[in-house]
Short mmCIF file of C-alpha atoms (C1' of nucleotides) in Angstrom, two decimals:
data_model
loop_
_atom_site.label_atom_id
_atom_site.label_comp_id
_atom_site.label_asym_id
_atom_site.label_seq_id
_atom_site.Cartn_x
_atom_site.Cartn_y
_atom_site.Cartn_z
CA MET A 1 -13.79 -50.65 -23.80
CA SER A 2 -14.11 -47.21 -22.26
CA ALA A 3 -12.41 -44.10 -23.54
CA ARG A 4 -10.33 -44.25 -20.54
CA GLU A 5 -9.33 -47.80 -21.23
CA ARG A 6 -8.54 -47.18 -24.82
CA LEU A 7 -6.30 -44.26 -24.19
CA VAL A 8 -4.08 -46.53 -21.83
CA GLU A 9 -3.87 -48.99 -24.10
CA SER A 10 -2.89 -46.72 -27.17
CA ALA A 11 -0.34 -44.83 -24.79
CA ARG A 12 1.25 -48.44 -24.11
CA GLU A 13 1.61 -49.64 -27.54
CA LEU A 14 2.82 -46.06 -28.46
CA LEU A 15 5.31 -46.19 -25.66
CA TRP A 16 6.44 -49.56 -26.73
CA GLU A 17 6.66 -48.20 -30.52
CA ARG A 18 8.26 -44.66 -30.28
CA GLY A 19 9.14 -43.86 -26.57
CA TYR A 20 7.96 -40.86 -24.33
CA VAL A 21 9.51 -38.36 -26.33
CA GLY A 22 8.38 -39.82 -29.83
CA VAL A 23 4.64 -39.89 -28.76
CA SER A 24 2.48 -36.85 -28.60
CA PRO A 25 -1.19 -36.80 -26.78
CA ARG A 26 -2.50 -36.20 -30.03
CA ALA A 27 -1.30 -39.55 -31.55
CA ILE A 28 -2.43 -41.38 -28.40
CA GLN A 29 -6.06 -39.85 -28.86
CA GLU A 30 -6.11 -40.61 -32.44
CA ARG A 31 -5.41 -44.34 -31.88
CA ALA A 32 -7.69 -44.59 -29.34
CA GLY A 33 -10.45 -42.85 -31.09
CA ALA A 34 -10.78 -40.13 -28.34
CA GLY A 35 -10.74 -36.60 -28.50
CA GLN A 36 -8.82 -33.88 -26.41
CA GLY A 37 -11.43 -33.33 -24.33
CA SER A 38 -11.82 -36.98 -23.20
CA MET A 39 -8.11 -37.35 -22.76
CA TYR A 40 -7.84 -34.37 -20.24
CA HIS A 41 -10.80 -35.21 -18.38
CA HIS A 42 -8.96 -38.48 -17.53
CA PHE A 43 -5.84 -37.61 -17.08
CA SER A 44 -4.19 -34.43 -16.14
CA GLY A 45 -1.57 -34.68 -19.07
CA LYS A 46 0.81 -36.56 -21.18
CA ALA A 47 2.79 -37.62 -17.84
CA GLU A 48 -0.02 -39.25 -16.01
CA LEU A 49 -1.34 -41.05 -18.88
CA ALA A 50 2.24 -42.42 -19.33
CA LEU A 51 2.72 -43.17 -15.82
CA GLU A 52 -0.29 -45.33 -15.91
CA ALA A 53 0.32 -47.24 -19.11
CA VAL A 54 3.93 -47.85 -17.89
CA ARG A 55 2.90 -49.14 -14.73
CA ARG A 56 0.35 -51.58 -16.44
CA THR A 57 3.22 -52.73 -18.86
CA ALA A 58 5.76 -53.35 -15.99
CA GLY A 59 2.97 -54.94 -13.92
CA GLN A 60 2.21 -57.59 -16.85
CA LEU A 61 5.97 -58.21 -17.54
CA ARG A 62 6.41 -59.33 -13.92
CA ASP A 63 3.32 -61.27 -13.87
CA THR A 64 4.37 -63.08 -16.95
CA ALA A 65 7.83 -63.60 -15.73
CA GLU A 66 6.56 -64.50 -12.42
CA ALA A 67 4.39 -67.59 -13.82
CA GLU A 68 7.43 -69.05 -15.94
CA LEU A 69 9.90 -69.03 -12.85
CA SER A 70 7.59 -70.18 -10.45
CA GLY A 71 6.33 -73.22 -12.63
CA PRO A 72 7.17 -76.53 -12.00
CA GLY A 73 10.71 -78.26 -12.98
CA THR A 74 14.07 -77.74 -12.10
CA ALA A 75 15.70 -74.43 -11.94
CA ARG A 76 17.65 -75.04 -15.12
CA SER A 77 14.52 -76.01 -17.03
CA ARG A 78 12.50 -72.84 -15.68
CA ILE A 79 15.54 -70.58 -16.59
CA SER A 80 15.51 -72.02 -20.08
CA ALA A 81 11.76 -71.68 -20.40
CA TYR A 82 11.88 -68.28 -19.68
CA LEU A 83 14.64 -67.50 -22.04
CA LEU A 84 13.52 -69.37 -25.09
CA ARG A 85 9.91 -68.08 -25.05
CA GLU A 86 8.31 -66.65 -27.64
CA ARG A 87 9.23 -63.08 -28.05
CA GLU A 88 8.38 -60.27 -30.63
CA VAL A 89 12.15 -59.51 -30.54
CA LEU A 90 12.45 -57.12 -33.30
CA ARG A 91 10.03 -55.10 -31.36
CA GLY A 92 11.92 -54.92 -28.39
CA CYS A 93 11.26 -54.88 -24.49
CA PRO A 94 8.01 -52.53 -23.64
CA VAL A 95 9.97 -52.12 -20.25
CA GLY A 96 13.63 -51.79 -21.23
CA ARG A 97 12.68 -49.72 -24.14
CA LEU A 98 12.00 -46.75 -21.62
CA THR A 99 15.62 -46.59 -20.04
CA GLN A 100 16.80 -44.98 -23.42
CA ASP A 101 14.14 -42.39 -22.73
CA PRO A 102 15.57 -39.04 -21.31
CA GLU A 103 12.23 -38.03 -19.79
CA ILE A 104 11.76 -41.11 -18.37
CA VAL A 105 14.92 -41.57 -16.83
CA ALA A 106 14.99 -37.83 -15.46
CA SER A 107 11.63 -38.30 -14.01
CA PRO A 108 11.43 -40.31 -10.57
CA ARG A 109 7.83 -41.17 -10.82
CA LEU A 110 8.03 -42.30 -14.16
CA ARG A 111 11.30 -44.32 -13.68
CA GLU A 112 10.17 -46.07 -10.81
CA PRO A 113 8.12 -48.89 -11.96
CA VAL A 114 11.00 -49.36 -14.64
CA GLU A 115 13.66 -49.70 -12.08
CA GLU A 116 11.32 -51.70 -9.79
CA THR A 117 10.72 -54.27 -12.62
CA PHE A 118 14.35 -55.11 -12.98
CA THR A 119 15.01 -55.09 -9.43
CA TRP A 120 12.34 -57.51 -8.90
CA LEU A 121 13.07 -59.74 -11.99
CA ARG A 122 16.88 -59.62 -10.99
CA SER A 123 16.24 -61.12 -7.38
CA ARG A 124 13.56 -63.69 -8.51
CA LEU A 125 16.07 -65.05 -10.96
CA ALA A 126 18.84 -64.97 -8.16
CA GLU A 127 16.34 -66.91 -6.00
CA VAL A 128 15.61 -69.64 -8.73
CA ILE A 129 19.62 -69.93 -9.22
CA ALA A 130 20.42 -70.50 -5.59
CA GLU A 131 17.71 -72.89 -5.33
CA GLY A 132 19.44 -75.02 -8.12
CA ARG A 133 22.76 -74.31 -7.21
CA GLU A 134 24.07 -77.68 -8.01
CA GLU A 135 22.66 -77.96 -11.33
CA PHE A 136 24.80 -75.28 -12.39
CA PRO A 137 28.96 -74.56 -12.57
CA ALA A 138 30.02 -74.45 -9.31
CA GLY A 139 30.91 -71.33 -7.58
CA LEU A 140 28.81 -69.31 -9.38
CA ASP A 141 27.15 -66.09 -7.97
CA PRO A 142 23.77 -65.92 -8.27
CA VAL A 143 22.89 -62.31 -8.08
CA ALA A 144 25.93 -61.62 -10.35
CA THR A 145 24.39 -64.61 -12.60
CA ALA A 146 20.91 -63.44 -12.78
CA THR A 147 22.03 -60.04 -13.52
CA ALA A 148 24.17 -61.17 -16.45
CA ILE A 149 20.86 -63.27 -17.79
CA VAL A 150 18.40 -60.16 -17.78
CA ALA A 151 21.23 -58.17 -19.35
CA VAL A 152 21.70 -60.88 -22.12
CA LEU A 153 17.84 -60.50 -22.83
CA GLN A 154 17.97 -56.85 -22.93
CA GLY A 155 21.10 -56.54 -25.16
CA GLY A 156 19.79 -59.54 -27.47
CA TYR A 157 16.78 -57.21 -28.08
CA VAL A 158 19.23 -54.13 -28.63
CA LEU A 159 21.39 -56.26 -31.01
CA ALA A 160 18.33 -57.74 -32.75
CA ARG A 161 17.11 -54.30 -33.64
CA ALA A 162 20.32 -53.20 -35.00
CA ALA A 163 20.56 -56.14 -37.12
CA GLY A 164 17.01 -55.79 -38.06
CA SER A 165 16.51 -59.49 -37.25
CA ALA A 166 16.04 -61.94 -34.39
CA GLU A 167 19.26 -63.90 -35.09
CA PRO A 168 21.60 -62.09 -32.85
CA PHE A 169 18.73 -62.43 -30.05
CA ASP A 170 18.67 -65.98 -30.78
CA GLN A 171 22.85 -66.32 -30.46
CA ALA A 172 22.60 -64.47 -27.35
CA ILE A 173 20.43 -66.85 -25.79
CA ASN A 174 22.16 -69.88 -27.08
CA GLY A 175 25.54 -68.08 -25.67
CA VAL A 176 24.30 -67.71 -21.90
CA LEU A 177 22.56 -71.03 -21.96
CA GLY A 178 26.02 -72.57 -23.04
CA LEU A 179 27.68 -70.98 -20.42
CA LEU A 180 25.11 -71.95 -17.84
CA GLY A 181 26.20 -75.70 -19.30
CA VAL A 182 22.29 -76.06 -20.37
CA ALA A 183 22.63 -77.88 -24.09
CA PRO A 184 20.55 -76.20 -26.85
CA ALA A 185 17.89 -78.65 -26.41
CA ASP A 186 17.82 -79.30 -22.86
CA MET B 1 36.75 -26.00 -34.84
CA SER B 2 34.82 -25.14 -37.75
CA ALA B 3 31.06 -24.25 -37.64
CA ARG B 4 30.46 -27.72 -39.36
CA GLU B 5 32.68 -29.55 -36.66
CA ARG B 6 30.81 -28.24 -34.13
CA LEU B 7 27.64 -29.03 -35.72
CA VAL B 8 28.47 -32.82 -36.07
CA GLU B 9 30.08 -32.93 -32.19
CA SER B 10 26.75 -31.13 -30.89
CA ALA B 11 24.59 -33.78 -32.82
CA ARG B 12 26.89 -36.70 -31.45
CA GLU B 13 26.27 -35.57 -28.01
CA LEU B 14 22.76 -34.90 -28.38
CA LEU B 15 21.95 -38.24 -30.08
CA TRP B 16 23.63 -40.02 -27.33
CA GLU B 17 21.47 -38.22 -24.82
CA ARG B 18 17.87 -37.71 -26.41
CA GLY B 19 18.28 -39.99 -29.71
CA TYR B 20 17.08 -38.81 -33.03
CA VAL B 21 13.37 -38.32 -32.36
CA GLY B 22 14.41 -36.25 -29.30
CA VAL B 23 16.79 -33.77 -31.11
CA SER B 24 15.62 -30.82 -32.72
CA PRO B 25 17.98 -28.89 -35.35
CA ARG B 26 17.45 -26.02 -33.25
CA ALA B 27 18.94 -27.62 -30.35
CA ILE B 28 21.90 -28.70 -32.37
CA GLN B 29 22.45 -25.49 -33.63
CA GLU B 30 22.15 -23.78 -30.18
CA ARG B 31 24.66 -26.12 -28.62
CA ALA B 32 27.22 -25.67 -31.60
CA GLY B 33 26.93 -21.90 -31.82
CA ALA B 34 25.56 -22.11 -35.24
CA GLY B 35 22.74 -20.54 -37.00
CA GLN B 36 19.93 -22.08 -39.12
CA GLY B 37 21.73 -20.86 -42.34
CA SER B 38 24.80 -22.56 -41.18
CA MET B 39 23.54 -25.76 -40.33
CA TYR B 40 21.44 -26.05 -43.67
CA HIS B 41 24.60 -24.98 -45.41
CA HIS B 42 26.48 -27.63 -44.61
CA PHE B 43 23.89 -30.40 -44.34
CA SER B 44 20.64 -31.01 -46.25
CA GLY B 45 18.87 -31.61 -43.03
CA LYS B 46 18.69 -33.05 -39.77
CA ALA B 47 19.16 -36.87 -41.36
CA GLU B 48 22.10 -35.89 -43.03
CA LEU B 49 23.85 -34.31 -40.08
CA ALA B 50 22.68 -37.21 -37.82
CA LEU B 51 23.96 -39.79 -40.48
CA GLU B 52 27.69 -38.09 -40.21
CA ALA B 53 27.26 -38.01 -36.49
CA VAL B 54 26.15 -41.68 -36.25
CA ARG B 55 28.97 -42.61 -38.40
CA ARG B 56 31.64 -41.05 -36.14
CA THR B 57 30.59 -42.47 -33.34
CA ALA B 58 30.14 -45.97 -34.57
CA GLY B 59 33.82 -45.61 -36.09
CA GLN B 60 35.30 -44.37 -32.74
CA LEU B 61 33.54 -47.29 -30.95
CA ARG B 62 34.90 -49.52 -33.28
CA ASP B 63 38.56 -47.99 -33.06
CA THR B 64 38.69 -48.22 -29.31
CA ALA B 65 37.48 -51.81 -29.28
CA GLU B 66 39.89 -52.84 -31.52
CA ALA B 67 42.68 -51.70 -29.95
CA GLU B 68 41.66 -53.41 -26.60
CA LEU B 69 40.78 -56.49 -28.47
CA SER B 70 44.08 -56.45 -30.13
CA GLY B 71 46.45 -55.68 -27.72
CA PRO B 72 49.09 -58.24 -26.23
CA GLY B 73 47.97 -60.73 -23.81
CA THR B 74 45.71 -64.19 -23.55
CA ALA B 75 42.22 -64.30 -24.99
CA ARG B 76 41.04 -63.87 -21.51
CA SER B 77 42.88 -60.90 -20.37
CA ARG B 78 41.80 -59.25 -23.57
CA ILE B 79 38.22 -59.94 -22.96
CA SER B 80 38.43 -58.90 -19.43
CA ALA B 81 39.77 -55.66 -20.07
CA TYR B 82 37.39 -54.95 -22.58
CA LEU B 83 34.72 -55.73 -20.28
CA LEU B 84 36.23 -53.97 -17.23
CA ARG B 85 37.24 -50.69 -19.00
CA GLU B 86 35.83 -47.72 -17.43
CA ARG B 87 32.78 -46.72 -19.01
CA GLU B 88 30.19 -43.83 -18.48
CA VAL B 89 27.67 -46.37 -17.70
CA LEU B 90 24.73 -44.04 -16.90
CA ARG B 91 24.99 -42.43 -20.31
CA GLY B 92 24.62 -45.60 -22.00
CA CYS B 93 26.10 -46.73 -25.03
CA PRO B 94 26.29 -43.99 -27.85
CA VAL B 95 25.48 -46.54 -30.51
CA GLY B 96 23.53 -49.14 -28.88
CA ARG B 97 21.15 -46.20 -27.69
CA LEU B 98 20.13 -45.78 -31.29
CA THR B 99 18.67 -48.99 -31.58
CA GLN B 100 15.46 -47.69 -29.54
CA ASP B 101 14.98 -44.94 -32.34
CA PRO B 102 12.03 -45.71 -34.46
CA GLU B 103 13.17 -43.51 -36.91
CA ILE B 104 16.76 -44.67 -37.18
CA VAL B 105 15.56 -48.32 -37.35
CA ALA B 106 13.17 -47.13 -40.06
CA SER B 107 15.80 -45.73 -41.82
CA PRO B 108 18.39 -48.24 -43.69
CA ARG B 109 21.01 -45.59 -44.20
CA LEU B 110 20.89 -44.30 -40.26
CA ARG B 111 20.68 -48.06 -39.29
CA GLU B 112 23.42 -49.22 -41.43
CA PRO B 113 26.72 -47.97 -39.46
CA VAL B 114 24.75 -49.54 -36.24
CA GLU B 115 24.50 -52.96 -37.74
CA GLU B 116 27.60 -52.86 -39.10
CA THR B 117 29.36 -52.03 -35.35
CA PHE B 118 27.77 -54.92 -33.98
CA THR B 119 28.17 -57.34 -36.44
CA TRP B 120 31.86 -56.45 -36.82
CA LEU B 121 32.09 -56.64 -32.57
CA ARG B 122 30.47 -60.04 -32.35
CA SER B 123 32.77 -61.40 -35.13
CA ARG B 124 35.87 -59.90 -33.61
CA LEU B 125 35.28 -61.27 -30.31
CA ALA B 126 34.30 -64.52 -31.67
CA GLU B 127 37.99 -64.50 -33.18
CA VAL B 128 39.48 -63.94 -29.91
CA ILE B 129 37.32 -66.54 -28.28
CA ALA B 130 38.61 -69.26 -30.99
CA GLU B 131 42.24 -67.99 -30.88
CA GLY B 132 42.06 -68.77 -27.01
CA ARG B 133 39.51 -71.74 -27.13
CA GLU B 134 41.46 -73.49 -24.53
CA GLU B 135 41.77 -71.03 -21.94
CA PHE B 136 37.59 -71.19 -21.71
CA PRO B 137 35.05 -73.96 -20.66
CA ALA B 138 35.22 -76.58 -23.16
CA GLY B 139 32.85 -77.21 -26.18
CA LEU B 140 31.96 -73.18 -26.15
CA ASP B 141 30.42 -71.88 -29.14
CA PRO B 142 32.84 -68.64 -30.34
CA VAL B 143 30.04 -66.80 -32.00
CA ALA B 144 27.11 -67.49 -29.58
CA THR B 145 29.42 -66.81 -26.85
CA ALA B 146 30.85 -63.60 -28.48
CA THR B 147 27.01 -62.39 -29.04
CA ALA B 148 25.95 -63.36 -25.18
CA ILE B 149 29.19 -60.94 -24.11
CA VAL B 150 28.04 -57.73 -26.48
CA ALA B 151 24.53 -58.34 -25.37
CA VAL B 152 25.74 -58.28 -21.25
CA LEU B 153 27.31 -55.01 -22.24
CA GLN B 154 24.16 -53.41 -23.84
CA GLY B 155 21.89 -55.18 -21.34
CA GLY B 156 23.99 -53.88 -18.65
CA TYR B 157 23.63 -50.39 -19.66
CA VAL B 158 19.74 -50.63 -19.67
CA LEU B 159 19.74 -52.21 -16.06
CA ALA B 160 22.10 -49.28 -15.13
CA ARG B 161 19.80 -46.66 -16.44
CA ALA B 162 16.64 -48.21 -15.30
CA ALA B 163 18.18 -48.30 -11.42
CA GLY B 164 19.77 -44.86 -11.81
CA SER B 165 23.23 -46.52 -10.93
CA ALA B 166 26.30 -48.62 -12.32
CA GLU B 167 25.54 -51.36 -9.97
CA PRO B 168 23.58 -53.51 -11.98
CA PHE B 169 26.10 -53.14 -14.86
CA ASP B 170 28.78 -54.13 -12.72
CA GLN B 171 27.29 -57.35 -11.33
CA ALA B 172 26.17 -58.20 -15.28
CA ILE B 173 29.85 -57.84 -16.12
CA ASN B 174 30.74 -60.10 -13.13
CA GLY B 175 28.22 -62.49 -14.00
CA VAL B 176 29.48 -63.28 -17.61
CA LEU B 177 33.29 -63.38 -16.44
CA GLY B 178 32.21 -65.86 -13.85
CA LEU B 179 30.58 -67.73 -16.36
CA LEU B 180 33.48 -67.47 -18.67
CA GLY B 181 35.55 -68.91 -15.90
CA VAL B 182 37.56 -65.61 -15.20
CA ALA B 183 37.89 -64.95 -11.57
CA PRO B 184 36.95 -61.28 -10.33
CA ALA B 185 40.70 -60.26 -10.09
CA ASP B 186 42.00 -62.15 -13.06
"C1'" DG C 1 29.48 -19.30 -44.93
"C1'" DT C 2 26.34 -17.02 -42.27
"C1'" DC C 3 22.14 -14.04 -41.34
"C1'" DT C 4 16.98 -13.34 -40.76
"C1'" DA C 5 12.44 -13.64 -42.42
"C1'" DT C 6 8.88 -16.86 -43.11
"C1'" DA C 7 6.26 -20.68 -43.80
"C1'" DG C 8 2.66 -24.68 -42.67
"C1'" DG C 9 1.98 -27.80 -39.30
"C1'" DG C 10 2.67 -30.32 -34.79
"C1'" DT C 11 2.67 -29.62 -29.25
"C1'" DG C 12 0.86 -29.95 -25.16
"C1'" DA C 13 -2.43 -27.41 -22.45
"C1'" DT C 14 -6.97 -24.80 -21.37
"C1'" DA C 15 -11.64 -23.15 -21.82
"C1'" DG C 16 -16.39 -23.34 -22.00
"C1'" DA C 17 -20.12 -25.26 -24.72
"C1'" DC C 18 -22.94 -29.47 -25.16
"C1'" DG D 1 -17.89 -37.32 -20.45
"C1'" DT D 2 -16.67 -35.68 -25.05
"C1'" DC D 3 -16.71 -31.80 -28.22
"C1'" DT D 4 -14.63 -27.44 -30.52
"C1'" DA D 5 -11.97 -23.35 -30.30
"C1'" DT D 6 -7.89 -21.37 -29.03
"C1'" DC D 7 -3.45 -20.63 -26.93
"C1'" DA D 8 1.81 -19.63 -26.88
"C1'" DC D 9 5.35 -22.08 -28.44
"C1'" DC D 10 8.31 -25.60 -31.30
"C1'" DC D 11 9.43 -28.15 -35.45
"C1'" DT D 12 11.96 -28.91 -39.74
"C1'" DA D 13 12.63 -26.37 -44.15
"C1'" DT D 14 13.15 -22.69 -47.56
"C1'" DA D 15 14.35 -18.40 -49.32
"C1'" DG D 16 16.93 -14.57 -49.93
"C1'" DA D 17 19.69 -10.61 -48.02
"C1'" DC D 18 24.56 -9.62 -46.56
#
DNA sequence: GTCTATAGGGTGATAGAC
DNA sequence: GTCTATCACCCTATAGAC
């Protein structure tokens, strides 16, 4: 792996763990096994390196979700597969995490991939719900429901980190699945 | 207001805006109009000041929620009043925000009031749901449903900050209310 | 209680040699 | 491409005067 590549990967990990304000270029360089000169040769600074890291992480989240939501099966089964996928719950969501960072929210360039990820995810989920409308309780609004589902995931991470345990995350998922009329093992 | 009081209030605001890793004692002192000496006279350091600030914020959230959830009315009306209360959505949740902070999650003392807040909120909501069981879809699990509701709020903040708009937050709330069988104006 | 001075280390970036 | 040196500034805390 090239030094450039190692820098981006280190930045991704550290942004996930500590956020933008909590990471220093030096820490990224150390984890990457690269020096100052190397980093500033490949990137103009912390912001540009973070931008590439954030874009890559956002793209990966999208690709994973797209694969799950576009697989075979009913709308219900695809949504519950998406919700029940194994996650490193206590690490939180690598994209959602960034929304708590003042510098990321304040920077249009850094916020853009984050916004785009959730906009895409909400509308993709809304499509799946709309496709399988008769599988769900009657009169349900696809966009509002999709947004609530994404929110449950993001909020589940928050509650899990607060508790130091994955238990509230699992309960939150059980809770929406129940409300969607999907039994625990469905 | 005493200098001590101003320091705690400044710390509360800055923790909300920037999180623990994003705030410096100096910034707190400046906002409070207090000097170094004053801060270190009243508190042993950043961690102790933050601890008092976090405890106070957590207590306030709990008092507000308790007032709403223990008011008059059906379970449905109390829950929807709680969910539809006016919020400064783009600022995020002052307690939930802290769960994204590595130093807070890593410190048992700092995490404790955060954990306690959500544990209390989940079980208080579960009680209200259990009381009004026949008002909701049949066979619904009070604890899982309560957890999902809290998660929707927390995730709603995440989505709103990602979007730079309160719209996803409102949609997420609409989404759960719909799933709970509560019409938009109910 | 609050002030100023000082400390040792980190931050984010630049410069120029190799 | 990567290295080391250097920069001005900020971080968190301590010390001691007032």
